[in-house]
XYZ file of C-alpha atoms in Angstrom:
666
model
C 22.970 -16.485 -45.205
C 21.289 -18.637 -48.393
C 17.858 -19.662 -46.254
C 17.663 -15.615 -45.690
C 18.327 -14.750 -49.520
C 16.003 -17.369 -51.029
C 13.289 -16.082 -48.470
C 14.258 -12.624 -49.937
C 13.960 -13.991 -53.844
C 10.778 -16.055 -53.139
C 7.416 -14.822 -54.424
C 5.422 -12.491 -52.401
C 2.702 -14.822 -52.509
C 4.580 -17.804 -50.836
C 6.144 -15.264 -48.629
C 3.106 -14.123 -47.450
C 1.965 -17.826 -47.245
C 4.746 -18.822 -44.953
C 3.964 -15.430 -42.865
C 0.889 -15.981 -42.106
C 1.368 -19.730 -41.640
C 4.607 -18.663 -38.846
C 2.394 -15.705 -36.946
C -0.761 -18.022 -37.052
C 0.373 -21.256 -36.214
C 3.127 -20.895 -33.777
C 1.704 -18.566 -31.616
C -1.521 -21.006 -31.461
C 0.880 -23.173 -30.097
C 2.585 -21.338 -27.476
C -0.957 -20.059 -26.751
C -1.969 -23.350 -26.168
C 1.205 -24.426 -24.020
C 0.817 -21.384 -22.132
C -2.981 -22.020 -21.590
C -2.421 -25.307 -20.000
C 0.255 -24.556 -17.851
C -1.740 -21.518 -16.825
C -5.040 -23.619 -15.964
C -2.667 -26.122 -14.028
C -1.461 -23.987 -11.939
C -4.426 -21.867 -11.228
C -6.460 -25.190 -10.458
C -3.991 -26.029 -8.267
C -4.391 -22.945 -6.686
C -7.969 -22.898 -6.389
C -7.800 -26.418 -5.113
C -5.250 -25.524 -2.331
C -7.131 -21.991 -1.483
C -10.875 -23.997 -1.446
C -9.237 -26.547 0.682
C -7.994 -23.946 3.145
C -11.199 -21.989 3.042
C -12.945 -25.156 4.127
C -10.343 -26.391 6.532
C -10.243 -22.476 7.994
C -14.171 -23.152 8.531
C -14.030 -26.568 10.348
C -11.791 -24.925 12.528
C -12.961 -22.111 13.312
C -16.907 -24.012 14.182
C -13.911 -25.964 16.339
C -12.679 -23.560 18.258
C -16.147 -21.657 19.027
C -17.228 -24.727 20.432
C -14.270 -24.638 22.732
C -14.305 -21.016 23.313
C -17.991 -21.906 24.889
C -16.980 -24.652 27.031
C -14.264 -22.354 28.421
C -16.857 -19.740 29.040
C -18.972 -22.427 30.575
C -16.184 -23.365 33.132
C -15.641 -19.845 33.702
C -19.407 -19.238 34.845
C -19.314 -22.494 36.808
C -16.173 -21.147 38.838
C -18.360 -18.096 39.506
C -21.413 -19.936 40.891
C -21.637 -18.664 44.789
C -22.486 -22.559 45.909
C -19.843 -23.720 44.016
C -16.824 -21.376 45.403
C -17.830 -22.828 48.821
C -17.457 -25.819 47.714
C -13.623 -25.046 46.363
C -13.122 -24.217 50.050
C -14.451 -27.539 51.613
C -17.218 -26.225 52.989
C -20.016 -28.044 51.482
C -18.983 -31.865 52.223
C -18.234 -32.555 55.646
C -14.613 -32.754 56.706
C -12.555 -36.060 57.481
C -12.855 -37.224 53.680
C -10.428 -34.620 51.724
C -7.996 -37.748 51.390
C -10.957 -39.849 49.598
C -13.174 -39.308 46.337
C -17.079 -38.774 48.033
C -19.116 -39.759 45.171
C -22.795 -37.661 44.827
C -25.329 -39.354 42.601
C -29.328 -39.965 41.595
C -31.025 -41.931 43.630
C -31.155 -44.863 41.852
C -27.294 -44.381 41.591
C -26.771 -47.211 44.435
C -28.416 -50.239 42.264
C -25.660 -49.455 39.455
C -22.602 -48.983 41.296
C -20.324 -51.480 42.393
C -20.150 -52.369 46.204
C -17.533 -50.278 47.103
C -18.829 -47.300 45.559
C -21.923 -47.996 47.773
C -19.992 -47.344 50.952
C -18.658 -44.124 49.164
C -22.270 -42.662 49.248
C -22.774 -43.979 52.397
C -20.105 -41.804 53.895
C -21.399 -38.807 51.810
C -24.216 -38.836 53.184
C -23.521 -39.046 56.581
C -21.131 -36.229 56.235
C -23.989 -34.016 55.405
C -25.327 -33.265 58.580
C -28.577 -31.086 58.031
C -30.860 -30.490 55.068
C -29.636 -27.019 54.599
C -26.407 -29.048 53.023
C -28.857 -31.284 51.164
C -30.407 -28.934 49.266
C -27.383 -27.043 48.563
C -25.800 -30.179 47.057
C -29.163 -30.421 44.995
C -29.313 -26.449 43.693
C -25.517 -27.405 42.225
C -26.405 -30.749 40.942
C -29.125 -28.662 39.314
C -26.853 -26.218 38.056
C -24.867 -28.545 36.832
C -27.893 -30.135 35.087
C -28.855 -27.569 33.331
C -25.881 -27.063 31.270
C -26.087 -30.440 29.868
C -29.743 -29.742 28.890
C -28.746 -26.814 27.040
C -26.160 -28.105 25.268
C -26.759 -31.294 24.080
C -23.533 -32.361 23.051
C -21.613 -31.984 26.281
C -21.810 -35.875 27.875
C -20.682 -34.437 31.230
C -18.935 -32.134 33.768
C -17.110 -32.865 36.449
C -15.972 -30.805 39.294
C -13.147 -31.786 41.781
C -11.633 -29.871 44.760
C -8.135 -29.740 46.256
C -9.006 -32.505 48.369
C -10.887 -34.926 46.238
C -14.213 -34.161 46.679
C -16.393 -33.749 43.907
C -20.065 -33.302 42.256
C -21.541 -33.987 38.755
C -24.872 -35.198 37.729
C -23.689 -37.628 34.895
C -19.846 -38.294 36.078
C -18.802 -40.941 38.698
C -15.256 -42.236 39.914
C -14.274 -46.211 39.246
C -13.110 -46.663 42.603
C -12.375 -45.209 45.793
C -8.824 -43.247 44.480
C -8.668 -39.714 44.607
C -9.418 -37.797 41.136
C -6.370 -35.435 42.588
C -4.027 -38.196 41.604
C -5.078 -38.249 37.728
C -3.090 -36.987 34.917
C -6.203 -35.297 33.928
C -6.041 -33.601 36.991
C -2.309 -32.971 37.660
C -2.143 -31.339 34.330
C -4.764 -28.848 35.013
C -2.994 -28.289 38.179
C 0.319 -27.608 35.820
C -1.246 -24.968 33.949
C -2.835 -22.684 36.656
C -6.140 -21.319 35.258
C -5.654 -22.190 31.867
C -8.273 -24.002 29.820
C -6.592 -27.216 28.245
C -7.806 -29.534 25.674
C -7.750 -33.139 26.537
C -8.435 -34.685 23.497
C -9.899 -38.168 23.276
C -9.396 -39.602 27.640
C -7.253 -42.912 28.223
C -7.598 -45.144 31.146
C -9.123 -42.671 33.947
C -10.938 -43.035 36.862
C -13.712 -41.479 35.565
C -16.658 -42.605 33.822
C -20.157 -41.455 33.012
C -23.862 -43.267 33.166
C -24.464 -43.475 29.739
C -21.079 -45.425 29.486
C -19.554 -43.598 26.623
C -16.236 -45.320 25.288
C -13.287 -43.052 25.580
C -13.706 -42.621 21.591
C -16.774 -41.237 21.692
C -15.672 -38.155 23.712
C -13.189 -35.613 23.898
C -12.034 -33.928 27.316
C -11.582 -30.551 28.273
C -10.514 -29.603 31.966
C -9.417 -25.790 33.687
C -7.964 -25.465 36.880
C -9.967 -22.806 39.160
C -7.080 -20.700 41.262
C -7.346 -18.602 44.612
C -7.398 -15.098 43.276
C -4.909 -13.705 45.861
C -2.262 -16.545 46.384
C -2.794 -18.385 42.796
C -2.849 -21.759 44.694
C -4.721 -24.295 42.709
C -8.318 -25.105 44.550
C -9.451 -27.717 42.214
C -10.515 -28.116 38.283
C -13.223 -28.613 36.335
C -13.611 -30.971 34.067
C -16.232 -31.203 30.506
C -16.510 -33.997 28.192
C -17.767 -32.954 25.022
C -19.248 -35.955 22.823
C -17.740 -36.712 19.452
C -19.960 -35.732 17.409
C -19.893 -32.332 18.348
C -16.732 -32.254 16.619
C -17.254 -34.442 13.216
C -20.683 -32.861 12.405
C -18.358 -30.243 11.167
C -16.034 -31.875 9.137
C -18.031 -34.656 8.129
C -19.843 -33.668 5.610
C -17.153 -32.205 3.680
C -15.913 -33.457 1.055
C -12.761 -33.151 -1.524
C -13.101 -33.920 -5.023
C -14.910 -37.550 -5.166
C -13.589 -39.475 -2.592
C -10.951 -36.806 -0.331
C -12.361 -36.140 3.274
C -11.458 -33.951 6.270
C -9.898 -35.129 9.403
C -8.969 -33.643 12.861
C -6.018 -34.638 14.955
C -4.621 -33.557 18.201
C -0.997 -31.780 18.795
C 0.749 -34.873 19.017
C -0.840 -36.737 15.995
C -3.704 -38.694 17.657
C -6.760 -38.767 15.621
C -9.350 -36.784 17.234
C -11.888 -37.620 14.052
C -11.547 -39.680 11.251
C -14.342 -41.045 8.581
C -15.612 -44.541 8.408
C -13.371 -45.555 5.418
C -10.305 -43.285 5.755
C -7.517 -43.768 3.029
C -4.246 -43.401 5.601
C -5.467 -44.736 8.749
C -2.645 -42.360 11.104
C -0.512 -39.483 9.832
C 3.079 -39.606 11.453
C 3.794 -36.278 13.343
C 7.005 -35.508 11.092
C 4.798 -34.926 8.375
C 3.593 -32.180 9.361
C 6.559 -30.207 10.010
C 7.297 -27.605 11.900
C 4.395 -25.321 10.460
C 1.315 -24.318 11.283
C -0.288 -24.947 7.959
C 0.727 -26.339 4.786
C 0.839 -28.646 1.761
C 2.637 -32.214 1.229
C 2.527 -35.513 -0.960
C 2.909 -38.346 0.737
C 2.706 -42.040 -0.510
C 0.069 -44.259 1.377
C -1.088 -47.297 0.762
C -0.310 -48.018 -2.497
C -1.269 -44.440 -4.199
C -0.129 -41.052 -3.956
C -2.184 -38.685 -1.368
C -2.075 -34.629 -1.130
C -2.361 -33.256 2.458
C -3.342 -30.032 3.180
C -3.308 -28.837 6.890
C -3.739 -25.726 9.075
C -3.523 -26.246 13.005
C -5.829 -24.242 15.487
C -4.216 -21.338 17.461
C -6.765 -22.445 20.468
C -6.790 -25.955 20.931
C -4.062 -26.692 19.008
C -5.730 -29.520 16.239
C -4.761 -29.934 13.355
C -7.471 -29.903 10.626
C -6.433 -32.014 7.585
C -7.782 -32.342 4.374
C -6.888 -35.940 2.563
C -7.228 -36.680 -0.989
C -5.647 -38.714 -4.010
C -3.337 -36.237 -6.287
C -4.525 -37.446 -8.950
C -8.107 -36.319 -8.741
C -6.883 -32.359 -8.784
C -5.751 -33.505 -12.391
C -8.820 -34.041 -13.567
C -10.027 -30.882 -14.709
C -6.711 -30.222 -16.181
C -6.918 -33.431 -18.747
C -10.314 -31.842 -19.830
C -8.404 -28.251 -20.444
C -5.853 -30.089 -22.510
C -7.766 -31.843 -24.622
C -9.592 -28.793 -25.302
C -6.431 -27.069 -26.012
C -5.339 -29.642 -28.618
C -8.879 -29.690 -30.431
C -8.268 -25.478 -30.422
C -4.801 -25.641 -32.361
C -6.101 -28.358 -34.553
C -8.765 -26.424 -35.906
C -6.349 -22.937 -35.816
C -4.096 -24.543 -37.763
C -6.308 -25.891 -40.074
C -8.488 -22.603 -40.533
C -4.101 -21.002 -40.861
C -4.249 -23.023 -43.548
C -6.570 -21.949 -45.845
C -6.886 -18.939 -44.494
C -3.414 -18.306 -45.954
C -4.089 -19.393 -48.946
C -6.996 -17.100 -49.276
C -5.649 -13.839 -48.322
C -2.124 -14.357 -49.915
C -3.490 -14.695 -53.202
C -5.949 -11.689 -52.522
C -2.975 -9.426 -51.751
C -0.143 -10.211 -53.701
C -2.733 -10.187 -57.041
C -3.365 -6.352 -56.822
C 0.372 -5.346 -55.908
C 1.714 -7.435 -59.064
C -1.252 -5.338 -60.813
C 0.112 -2.266 -59.699
C 3.914 -3.655 -60.090
C 3.387 -3.651 -64.109
C 1.291 -0.122 -63.775
C 4.615 1.217 -62.627
C 6.989 0.076 -65.107
C 4.179 1.142 -67.739
C 4.856 4.736 -65.734
C 8.650 4.448 -65.744
C 8.443 4.714 -69.518
C 6.743 8.100 -69.480
C 3.237 7.108 -69.753
C 1.296 8.674 -66.823
C -1.814 7.894 -67.625
C -4.429 7.101 -64.747
C -5.408 3.603 -64.292
C -8.955 1.824 -64.021
C -9.116 -0.190 -60.406
C -11.401 -1.623 -58.614
C -14.132 -0.412 -55.863
C -12.218 -2.197 -53.348
C -12.038 -0.352 -49.788
C -8.576 -1.996 -48.056
C -5.408 -0.833 -48.083
C -4.241 -2.187 -51.247
C -7.618 -0.271 -53.090
C -6.221 2.823 -51.476
C -2.752 1.815 -52.519
C -3.935 2.192 -55.864
C -5.725 5.323 -55.713
C -2.881 6.939 -54.252
C -1.031 5.523 -57.110
C -3.463 7.255 -59.252
C -3.463 10.629 -57.826
C 0.547 10.316 -57.769
C 0.310 10.781 -61.448
C -1.905 13.495 -61.386
C 0.146 15.485 -59.220
C 3.647 14.262 -61.199
C 2.278 15.613 -64.282
C 1.392 18.647 -62.625
C 4.209 19.003 -61.003
C 5.835 18.584 -64.007
C 4.413 22.039 -65.952
C 4.417 23.991 -62.480
C 8.053 23.319 -62.344
C 8.693 24.089 -66.334
C 6.489 26.764 -65.273
C 8.808 27.956 -62.392
C 12.265 27.563 -64.740
C 10.861 29.959 -67.173
C 9.825 32.675 -64.175
C 13.147 31.981 -62.822
C 14.886 32.789 -66.108
C 13.015 35.886 -66.382
C 14.129 36.931 -62.531
C 17.266 36.260 -62.780
C 17.110 38.444 -66.288
C 15.158 41.160 -63.989
C 18.358 40.820 -61.225
C 21.138 41.238 -63.697
C 19.082 44.675 -64.833
C 18.880 45.927 -61.671
C 22.042 45.263 -60.538
C 23.251 48.012 -62.731
C 21.486 50.375 -60.975
C 23.452 50.801 -57.603
C 26.676 50.801 -59.599
C 25.692 53.878 -61.174
C 24.509 54.860 -57.896
C 27.811 54.250 -56.451
C 29.685 55.952 -58.874
C 27.497 59.050 -59.018
C 27.784 59.741 -55.626
C 31.717 58.890 -55.203
C 32.125 61.974 -57.947
C 29.813 64.304 -55.942
C 32.196 63.066 -53.504
C 35.378 64.294 -55.198
C 33.730 67.119 -56.457
C 32.901 68.493 -52.813
C 36.465 67.341 -51.660
C 38.338 69.093 -54.347
C 35.692 72.740 -54.157
C 36.394 72.659 -50.261
C 32.906 71.521 -49.449
C 34.197 69.471 -46.741
C 30.384 69.067 -45.380
C 29.137 67.993 -48.296
C 31.952 65.825 -48.858
C 31.607 63.747 -45.286
C 27.597 63.486 -46.143
C 27.832 62.278 -49.090
C 30.649 59.872 -48.237
C 28.224 58.362 -45.282
C 25.095 58.125 -47.357
C 27.710 55.925 -50.011
C 28.639 53.674 -47.279
C 24.777 53.884 -45.996
C 23.703 52.515 -49.397
C 26.713 50.191 -49.960
C 26.241 48.547 -46.537
C 22.510 48.685 -46.668
C 22.369 46.535 -50.089
C 25.401 44.258 -48.705
C 25.553 42.320 -51.763
C 22.205 40.679 -51.378
C 22.928 39.151 -48.024
C 20.109 38.884 -45.645
C 22.921 38.247 -42.678
C 26.390 40.540 -41.906
C 28.410 40.863 -39.014
C 27.829 43.169 -36.264
C 30.926 45.320 -37.064
C 28.388 46.003 -40.127
C 26.036 46.894 -38.519
C 27.498 49.366 -36.509
C 29.136 50.680 -38.983
C 25.659 51.569 -40.811
C 24.196 53.006 -37.678
C 27.228 55.249 -37.756
C 26.905 56.202 -41.018
C 22.863 56.824 -40.724
C 24.181 59.320 -37.034
C 26.328 61.139 -39.000
C 24.328 62.039 -41.539
C 21.218 63.006 -38.814
C 24.145 65.083 -36.571
C 24.928 66.929 -39.912
C 20.943 67.615 -39.820
C 20.616 68.458 -36.051
C 23.813 69.282 -34.987
C 23.995 70.124 -31.497
C 20.290 68.965 -30.874
C 21.532 65.392 -31.278
C 23.699 63.130 -29.592
C 24.555 59.480 -29.794
C 26.925 57.205 -27.705
C 27.600 53.233 -29.501
C 28.518 50.808 -26.921
C 29.305 47.530 -28.233
C 32.148 45.381 -27.011
C 34.663 43.760 -29.573
C 34.158 40.487 -28.455
C 30.768 40.907 -30.491
C 31.468 42.429 -32.727
C 31.931 38.992 -35.029
C 28.829 38.109 -34.643
C 26.186 37.692 -37.396
C 23.201 39.724 -37.292
C 19.849 39.928 -39.533
C 21.035 43.234 -41.405
C 19.163 46.293 -41.064
C 17.712 45.985 -38.151
C 19.226 48.941 -35.733
C 17.958 52.042 -38.399
C 14.433 51.674 -37.852
C 14.541 51.981 -33.952
C 16.834 54.854 -34.452
C 14.854 56.838 -36.678
C 11.962 56.397 -34.514
C 13.822 57.931 -32.054
C 15.182 60.573 -33.991
C 11.639 61.512 -35.409
C 9.520 60.648 -32.431
C 11.659 61.170 -29.398
C 14.701 63.647 -29.706
C 12.846 65.845 -33.029
C 9.526 65.698 -29.749
C 11.488 67.204 -26.994
C 13.001 70.740 -26.070
C 16.544 70.884 -26.002
C 19.286 68.682 -27.295
C 18.671 64.342 -26.358
C 21.164 61.839 -26.443
C 20.303 58.367 -28.167
C 22.010 55.327 -26.259
C 23.018 52.305 -28.529
C 24.207 48.917 -26.711
C 24.617 45.177 -27.268
C 25.603 42.444 -24.354
C 25.442 38.521 -24.197
C 23.157 36.825 -22.688
C 23.345 32.812 -22.601
C 22.467 32.235 -26.216
C 20.997 35.583 -26.658
C 22.060 38.777 -28.348
C 20.643 41.734 -26.686
C 20.438 45.018 -28.782
C 19.231 47.747 -26.755
C 18.221 51.420 -28.355
C 17.564 53.696 -25.138
C 16.846 57.527 -25.925
C 15.523 60.501 -23.446
C 13.352 61.732 -25.668
C 9.282 62.644 -25.127
C 8.187 58.898 -25.137
C 4.722 58.260 -25.516
C 1.964 58.150 -23.465
C 0.229 54.517 -21.548
C -2.525 53.766 -24.509
C -0.010 54.149 -27.430
C 2.131 52.179 -25.625
C -0.188 49.728 -25.537
C -1.491 50.317 -29.148
C 2.434 49.455 -30.437
C 2.793 46.573 -28.166
C -0.260 44.440 -29.251
C 0.760 45.542 -32.863
C 4.087 43.952 -32.454
C 2.459 40.741 -31.423
C 1.332 40.708 -34.961
C 3.544 42.433 -37.130
C 2.658 40.894 -40.351
C -1.790 41.761 -39.798
C -0.599 45.063 -38.825
C 1.259 46.382 -41.624
C -0.800 44.815 -44.364
C -3.651 46.156 -42.298
C -5.863 42.869 -41.683
C -6.893 43.704 -38.741
C -9.039 47.157 -39.247
C -11.835 45.497 -38.521
C -10.802 45.245 -34.581
C -9.630 48.748 -34.592
C -6.197 47.856 -35.296
C -4.557 49.731 -38.494
C -1.082 51.336 -38.888
C -1.968 53.982 -40.863
C 2.368 54.020 -42.323
C 3.254 55.081 -38.536
C 5.872 52.712 -36.716
C 5.862 50.513 -40.223
C 9.890 49.845 -40.050
C 9.936 48.489 -36.236
C 6.876 46.599 -37.585
C 9.191 45.426 -40.235
C 12.138 44.538 -38.070
C 9.859 42.287 -35.838
C 8.187 41.044 -38.557
C 11.842 39.614 -40.238
C 12.688 38.512 -36.844
C 10.124 36.689 -36.464
C 9.815 34.874 -39.416
C 13.365 33.892 -39.081
C 14.128 32.726 -35.930
C 10.506 31.975 -33.987
C 8.589 34.335 -31.847
C 10.757 33.980 -28.871
C 12.932 36.400 -30.520
C 11.955 40.196 -31.197
C 11.248 43.561 -29.930
C 10.567 44.377 -26.293
C 9.077 47.929 -25.566
C 9.008 50.040 -22.943
C 8.410 53.585 -22.626
C 7.289 56.710 -20.071
C 5.699 59.803 -21.797
C 8.184 63.188 -20.428
C 11.290 60.591 -19.982
C 11.954 58.052 -22.873
C 12.070 55.375 -24.650
C 13.618 51.868 -24.418
C 13.826 49.117 -27.348
C 15.484 45.919 -26.972
C 16.231 43.703 -29.477
C 16.596 39.973 -28.524
C 18.898 38.039 -31.209
C 19.857 34.565 -31.144
C 23.921 34.594 -30.921
C 25.040 33.838 -34.476
C 28.798 32.733 -34.291
C 29.678 31.517 -37.827
C 27.765 31.310 -41.083
C 26.788 27.516 -40.445
C 24.371 28.756 -37.734
C 22.549 31.325 -40.667
C 21.150 27.991 -42.295
C 19.166 26.930 -39.882
C 16.787 29.615 -39.491
C 16.291 29.574 -42.867
C 15.549 25.437 -42.982
C 12.625 25.978 -41.473
C 11.406 28.140 -44.111
C 12.016 26.088 -47.187
C 9.000 24.114 -47.187
C 6.642 27.367 -46.510
C 4.250 28.649 -48.921
C 5.203 31.391 -51.144
C 3.664 34.427 -49.293
C 6.050 33.722 -45.805
C 9.118 33.537 -48.358
C 7.932 37.001 -49.481
C 7.811 37.930 -45.698
C 11.442 36.914 -44.529
C 12.666 39.472 -47.931
C 10.588 42.356 -46.602
C 12.524 45.767 -48.031
C 13.805 48.035 -44.895
C 10.875 50.703 -45.971
C 10.690 54.339 -44.627
C 10.505 55.118 -40.783
C 7.856 57.742 -39.282
């Protein structure tokens, strides 16, 4: 509590300085840390995404090359002459267990003596010029692929008897090629294109004498479409430069690179000066892609890889982990400089701003102390346009308003005393009227004029309930008693021409209602309904509760009204104040003193409770009229304050309408 109390007791200038420093420097420090953390994560994510995109592009390039080789094996297998070769009809029988070598004319000078014997045997097996032409066409067919695709080192076709055809490749020895591991692997995956990777210790070589590390081999076996029996295999050697071409020109950072490994972790392509010679297969885990960090050669290396779904090879990005943080360190330096400048600027700005804000406030405090002594003279302020200047000008306007309100309060006090005096004088008149009516009532009863006595008694009750000691709200029981007294007077006048029924449940009689609501409506029903019809008429007065609303209904079987008259009255009921005051005469709305009582009731209900309450009018000519008054359900006197609370701040005109007297109905 002590630091809090000391802070609250500090001068405003020092509080503002401390506040500016806290809200300037602390967020800057937090922003610097947040920016540093965010940038580091973003750069790492960008490096990862960029590397993965490069790896994906390399994989796509390699997959495209392998798909081309796969399509090439399909085209070779569909050649009709080679189809005969699969069936063993091209070469002479008797050589199924030995490899038959078919080479160019100068091949005998470059091969060993055993190979020359094989070539001689093969030539002896070709018994006709037609077979020689067929073999030549097949070799030319294969030569077309190597010419069209220079990255192909050679193509070898072997049938199940061990005979083979190739324009670039030949067997090292007489051992059957069907015993080779690559042929057995192709036979196990019947009809499936298989990437073998770099060859090792195979009985096949080429005229160019490519090293095993300079080529990549692929193979696919050919099967009988009816039986599924393996008829032979097609092997294609791809020059390694076709693989390295896709990954060679890609650099990661300053010293990073891409390398390609097969599914067993053996290197397919690696740059000349790699950061690591071999990546153990267990480092990759079981996923097809990912990223990991390992220690190798005394430095921490970051590895990102993605495996190809087509070849099973992995393209791996390798670069030192520290290279990815160089940009982060630069950004950290800029952030530190930014925070330092913000702190320096914040300290200077806090001194300046606290002084510019606190000084006018101190000045305002001195003016307020002067105003507390009773001096309401307007003070001169500077022409500042900020909130402090606006506060000073508002203070001057407040002083002027206080002076004006004090004058107005004195005037209203005098008016209030005058009104109270007039009210005391007016209270004498109702008492005099009550006493006079009471005297007439007893004189009529004494002289036997009972009808005069009853009428005078009803009139006395009518006036007494109408005045209600100045209350605006009375119990529903009193309102019903007021209507009963009024109907008693009217029935004395009209006798048998007027009948009336009053239906109010006892549980509703204790509800409070706005006084003098029913009398103007009932009066309209008598003068415009019952009086205008032929023969006697009836008026029904009912009350019922629906939810939180009280519905008072006055219905008659009188003359009713026309459609035009009904529409006109409904329009007036929507604007009762304007209709009574004649403010809408230019629009054709003018009351001319008609239905003033009903409009009076509508205006008082709307002003007291709102637009959702009031009178609903329905009538049919020759049938009668029904008037429904919707009134809130007021259970006790506490609820009576609510309708008036919202009116206390309204202008005098609205308050005057709340005190509208009943007036005469037509």
